Short mmCIF file of C-alpha atoms in Angstrom, two decimals:
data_model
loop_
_atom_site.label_atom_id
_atom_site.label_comp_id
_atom_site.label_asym_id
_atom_site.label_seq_id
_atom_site.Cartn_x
_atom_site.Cartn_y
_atom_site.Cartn_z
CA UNK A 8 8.89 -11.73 -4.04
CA UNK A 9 8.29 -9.75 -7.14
CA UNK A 10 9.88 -6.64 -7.39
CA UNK A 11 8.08 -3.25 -8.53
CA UNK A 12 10.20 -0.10 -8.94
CA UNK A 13 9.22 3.69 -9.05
CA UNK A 14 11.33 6.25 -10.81
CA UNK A 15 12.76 9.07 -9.67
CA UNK A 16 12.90 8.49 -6.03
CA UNK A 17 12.94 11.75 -5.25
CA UNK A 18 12.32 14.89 -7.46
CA UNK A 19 11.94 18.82 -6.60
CA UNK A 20 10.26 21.04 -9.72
CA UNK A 21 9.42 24.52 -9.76
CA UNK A 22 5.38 25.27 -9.78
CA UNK A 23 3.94 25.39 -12.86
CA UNK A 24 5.75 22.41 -14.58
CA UNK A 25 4.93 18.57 -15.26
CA UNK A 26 6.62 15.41 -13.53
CA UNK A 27 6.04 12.23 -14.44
CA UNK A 28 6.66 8.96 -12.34
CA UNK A 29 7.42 5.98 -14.14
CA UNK A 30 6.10 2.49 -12.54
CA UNK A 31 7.71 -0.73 -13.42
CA UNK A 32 7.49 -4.45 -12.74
CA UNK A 33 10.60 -6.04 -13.08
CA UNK A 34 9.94 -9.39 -13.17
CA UNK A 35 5.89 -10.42 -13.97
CA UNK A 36 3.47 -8.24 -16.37
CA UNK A 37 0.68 -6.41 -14.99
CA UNK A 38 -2.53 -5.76 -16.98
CA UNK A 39 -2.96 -2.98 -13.42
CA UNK A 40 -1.27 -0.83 -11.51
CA UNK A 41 -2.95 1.43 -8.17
CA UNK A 42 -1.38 5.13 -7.79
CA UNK A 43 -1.37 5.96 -4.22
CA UNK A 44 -0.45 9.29 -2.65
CA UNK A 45 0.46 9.95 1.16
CA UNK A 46 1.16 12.93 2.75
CA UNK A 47 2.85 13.24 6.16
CA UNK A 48 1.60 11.64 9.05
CA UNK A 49 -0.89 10.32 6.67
CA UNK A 50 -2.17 7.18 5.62
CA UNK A 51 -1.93 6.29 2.12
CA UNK A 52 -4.37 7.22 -0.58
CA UNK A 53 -5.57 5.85 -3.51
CA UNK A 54 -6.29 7.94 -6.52
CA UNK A 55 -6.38 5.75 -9.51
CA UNK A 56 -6.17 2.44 -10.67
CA UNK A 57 -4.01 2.15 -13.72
CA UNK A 58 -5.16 -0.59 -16.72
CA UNK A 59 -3.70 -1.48 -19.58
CA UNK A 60 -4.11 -0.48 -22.83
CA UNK A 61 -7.58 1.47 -21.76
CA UNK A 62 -8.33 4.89 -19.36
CA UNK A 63 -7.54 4.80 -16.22
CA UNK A 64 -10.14 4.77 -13.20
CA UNK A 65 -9.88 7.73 -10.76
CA UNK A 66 -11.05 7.68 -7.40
CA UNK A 67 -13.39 10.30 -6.61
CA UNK A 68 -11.82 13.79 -5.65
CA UNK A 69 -8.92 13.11 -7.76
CA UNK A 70 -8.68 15.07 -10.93
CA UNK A 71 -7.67 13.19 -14.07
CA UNK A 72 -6.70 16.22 -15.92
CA UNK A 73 -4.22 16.93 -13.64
CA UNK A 74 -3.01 13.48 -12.76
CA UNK A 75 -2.24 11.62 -16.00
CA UNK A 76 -1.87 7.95 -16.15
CA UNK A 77 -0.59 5.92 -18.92
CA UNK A 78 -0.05 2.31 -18.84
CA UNK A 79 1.39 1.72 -22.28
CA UNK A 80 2.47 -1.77 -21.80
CA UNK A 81 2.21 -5.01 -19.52
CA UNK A 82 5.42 -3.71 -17.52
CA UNK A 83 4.91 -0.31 -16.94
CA UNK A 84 2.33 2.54 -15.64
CA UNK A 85 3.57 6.52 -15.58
CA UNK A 86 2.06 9.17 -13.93
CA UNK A 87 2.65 12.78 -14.80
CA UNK A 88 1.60 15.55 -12.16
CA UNK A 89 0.93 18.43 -14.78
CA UNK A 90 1.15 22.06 -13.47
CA UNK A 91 2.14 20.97 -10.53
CA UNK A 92 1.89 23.37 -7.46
CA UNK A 93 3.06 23.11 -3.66
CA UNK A 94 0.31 21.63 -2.47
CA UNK A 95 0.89 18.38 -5.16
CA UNK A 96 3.87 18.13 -2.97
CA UNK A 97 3.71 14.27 -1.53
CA UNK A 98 4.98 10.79 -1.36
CA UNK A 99 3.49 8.90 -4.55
CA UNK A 100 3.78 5.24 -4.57
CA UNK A 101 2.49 2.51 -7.26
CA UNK A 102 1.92 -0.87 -6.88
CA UNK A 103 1.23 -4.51 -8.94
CA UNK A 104 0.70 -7.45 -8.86
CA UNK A 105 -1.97 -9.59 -6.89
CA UNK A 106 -0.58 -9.54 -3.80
CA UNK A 107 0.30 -5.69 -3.94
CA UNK A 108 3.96 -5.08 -4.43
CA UNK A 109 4.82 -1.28 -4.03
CA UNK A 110 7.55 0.53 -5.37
CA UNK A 111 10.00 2.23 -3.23
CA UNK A 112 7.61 5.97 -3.61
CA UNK A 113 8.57 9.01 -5.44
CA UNK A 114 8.78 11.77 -3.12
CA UNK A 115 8.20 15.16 -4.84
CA UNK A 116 8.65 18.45 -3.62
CA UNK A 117 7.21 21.40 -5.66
CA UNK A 118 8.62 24.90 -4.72
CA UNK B 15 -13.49 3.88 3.83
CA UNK B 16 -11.41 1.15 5.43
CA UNK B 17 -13.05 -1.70 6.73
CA UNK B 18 -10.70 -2.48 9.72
CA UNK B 19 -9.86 -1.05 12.96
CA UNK B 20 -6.52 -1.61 14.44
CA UNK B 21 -4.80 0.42 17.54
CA UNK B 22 -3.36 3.42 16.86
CA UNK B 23 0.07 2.69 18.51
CA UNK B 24 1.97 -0.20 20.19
CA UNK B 25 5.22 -1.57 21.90
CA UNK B 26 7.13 -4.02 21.97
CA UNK B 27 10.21 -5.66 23.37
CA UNK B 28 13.38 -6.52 21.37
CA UNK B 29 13.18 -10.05 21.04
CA UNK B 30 9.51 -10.62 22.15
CA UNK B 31 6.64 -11.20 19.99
CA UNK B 32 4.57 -8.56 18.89
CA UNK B 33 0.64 -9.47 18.61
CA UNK B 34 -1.27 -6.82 16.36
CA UNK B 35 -4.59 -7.08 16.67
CA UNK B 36 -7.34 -6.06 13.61
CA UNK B 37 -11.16 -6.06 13.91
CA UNK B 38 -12.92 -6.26 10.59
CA UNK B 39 -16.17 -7.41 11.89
CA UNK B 40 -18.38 -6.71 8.33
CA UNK B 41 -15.64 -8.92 6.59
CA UNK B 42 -17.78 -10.48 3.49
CA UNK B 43 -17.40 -13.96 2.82
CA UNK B 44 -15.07 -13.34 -0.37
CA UNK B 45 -12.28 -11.12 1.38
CA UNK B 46 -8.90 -11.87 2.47
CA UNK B 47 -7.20 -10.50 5.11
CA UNK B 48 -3.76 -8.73 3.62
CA UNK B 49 -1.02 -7.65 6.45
CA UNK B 50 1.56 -4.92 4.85
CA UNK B 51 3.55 -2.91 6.37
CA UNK B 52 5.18 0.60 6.21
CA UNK B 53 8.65 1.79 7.13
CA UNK B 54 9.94 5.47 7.29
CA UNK B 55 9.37 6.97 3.78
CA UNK B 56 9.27 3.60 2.47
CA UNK B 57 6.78 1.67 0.22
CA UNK B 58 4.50 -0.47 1.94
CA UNK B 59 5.78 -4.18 1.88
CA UNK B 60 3.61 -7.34 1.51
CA UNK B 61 3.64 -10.02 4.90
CA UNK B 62 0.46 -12.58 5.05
CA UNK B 63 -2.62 -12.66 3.83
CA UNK B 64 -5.32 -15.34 4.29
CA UNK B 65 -8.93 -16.07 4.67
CA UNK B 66 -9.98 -18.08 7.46
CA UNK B 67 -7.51 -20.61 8.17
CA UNK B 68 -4.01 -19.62 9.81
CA UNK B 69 -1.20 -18.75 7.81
CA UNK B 70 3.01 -18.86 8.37
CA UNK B 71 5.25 -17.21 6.63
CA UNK B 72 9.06 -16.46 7.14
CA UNK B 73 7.83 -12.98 7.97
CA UNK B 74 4.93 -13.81 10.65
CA UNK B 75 1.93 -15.28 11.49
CA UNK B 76 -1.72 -15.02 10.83
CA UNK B 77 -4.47 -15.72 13.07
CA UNK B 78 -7.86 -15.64 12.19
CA UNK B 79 -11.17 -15.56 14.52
CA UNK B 80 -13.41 -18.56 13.42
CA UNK B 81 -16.12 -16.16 12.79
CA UNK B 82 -13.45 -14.17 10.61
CA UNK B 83 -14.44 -10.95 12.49
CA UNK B 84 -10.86 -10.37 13.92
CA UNK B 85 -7.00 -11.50 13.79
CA UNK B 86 -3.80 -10.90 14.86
CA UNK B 87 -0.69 -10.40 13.14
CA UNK B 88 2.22 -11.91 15.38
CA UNK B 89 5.67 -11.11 14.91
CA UNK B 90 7.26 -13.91 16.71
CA UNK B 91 10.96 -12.20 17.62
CA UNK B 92 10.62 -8.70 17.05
CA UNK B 93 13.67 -6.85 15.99
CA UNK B 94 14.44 -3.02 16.02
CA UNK B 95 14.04 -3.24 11.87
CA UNK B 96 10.58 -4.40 12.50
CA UNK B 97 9.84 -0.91 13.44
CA UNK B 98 7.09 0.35 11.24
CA UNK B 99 3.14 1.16 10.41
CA UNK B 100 1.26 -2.19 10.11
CA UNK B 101 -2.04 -2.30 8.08
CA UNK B 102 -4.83 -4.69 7.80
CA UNK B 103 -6.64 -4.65 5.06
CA UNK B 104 -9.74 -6.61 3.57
CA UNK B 105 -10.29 -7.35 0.00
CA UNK B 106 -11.37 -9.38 -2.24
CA UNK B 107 -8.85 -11.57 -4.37
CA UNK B 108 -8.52 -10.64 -7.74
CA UNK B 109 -7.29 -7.14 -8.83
CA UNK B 110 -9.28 -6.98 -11.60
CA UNK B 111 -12.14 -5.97 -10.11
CA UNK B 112 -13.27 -3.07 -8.31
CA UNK B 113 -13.39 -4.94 -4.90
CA UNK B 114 -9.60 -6.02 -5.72
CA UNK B 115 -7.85 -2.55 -4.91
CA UNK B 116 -6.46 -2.02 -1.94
CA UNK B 117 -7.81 0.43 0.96
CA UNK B 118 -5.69 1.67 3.48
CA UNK B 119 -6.41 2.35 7.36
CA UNK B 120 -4.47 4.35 9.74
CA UNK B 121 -2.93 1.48 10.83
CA UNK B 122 -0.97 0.61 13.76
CA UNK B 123 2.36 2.28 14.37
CA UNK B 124 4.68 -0.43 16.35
CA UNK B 125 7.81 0.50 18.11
CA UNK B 126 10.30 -1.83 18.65
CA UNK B 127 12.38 -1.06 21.99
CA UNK B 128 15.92 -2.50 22.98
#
């Protein structure tokens, strides 16, 4: 199947800094992207769906000043987690594609 | 809000199929039923999806009410690696449209015993 892949896997930043997520698929071009978040014991969320070459679209609750997305080109979506504090800690995952390949999730820990 | 309801938790033998079962009783005409499912601080991974006719895959198998209200995911030789959250999900096909993206349940946690 195709293949989408999340960068870093894991991160740990200090509060009060930025960390951005890159989102790639390896082997097709996707015009979108979904950003999903999941904390423990949790289901997953969706906060934004990620399109190409225009703004994203947040869901509601989710603040697009603090979650940045970018989707510069056909092969890749980042999302940056500005001023990030403990409670941003979480699994983020992205995925593409039509029948919703997910990357392996970014876990990040703020402390 | 997801538009499925699936047990919270099942088990299964080693070896022995596993039957998940999913209501989605206000499916609309247009949606698919997607299977995915989720292992330990992993990302969710595709299995089946189909709309009213059953569907095999090397993964599983789909089965689909004839009113499309509910169907069962069956795992025909479970293994201890098949150990994971399951989710069924409705959509539409087509992710370029609002109906596309994906909305997740709590899904069904399945435990695979030796």
């Amino acid at each position: 199947g195709a293949v989408v892949s999340q960068h870093p896997s894991r991160v740990i930043c200090k509060s009060g800094t930025s960390v951005k997520i890159e989102c790639r698929s390896l082997d097709f071009q996707a015009t979108t992207m979904f950003w999903y978040r999941q904390f423990p014991k949790q289901s997953l969320m969706l906060m934004a769906t990620s399109n190409e070459g225009s703004k994203a679209t947040y869901e509601q609750g989710v603040e697009k000043d603090k979650f940045l997305i970018n989707h510069a080109s056909l092969t890749l979506s980042t999302l940056t987690v500005t001023s990030a504090h403990p409670e941003d800690s979480s699994f983020y995952i992205c995925s593409a594609g039509e029948e919703a390949f997910f990357g392996q999730g970014t876990r990040l820990t703020v402390v | 809000d997801a538009k499925t309801t699936q047990p919270t938790s099942m088990d299964c033998a080693e070896g022995r199929a596993a039957n998940l079962p999913c209501n989605h009783s206000t499916i609309s005409g247009n949606e698919y039923v997607y299977w995915y499912r989720q292992i330990h601080s992993q990302g969710p991974q595709y299995i089946i999806h189909g709309l009213k006719n059953n569907e095999t895959n090397e993964m599983a198998s789909l089965i689909i009410t004839e009113d499309r209200k509910s169907s069962t995911l069956i795992l025909p030789h479970a293994t201890l690696r098949d150990t994971a959250v399951y989710y069924c999900i409705v959509r539409v096909a087509g992710i370029y449209n609002q109906g596309g993206k994906l909305i997740f349940g709590q899904g069904t946690e399945l435990s695979v015993k030796p």
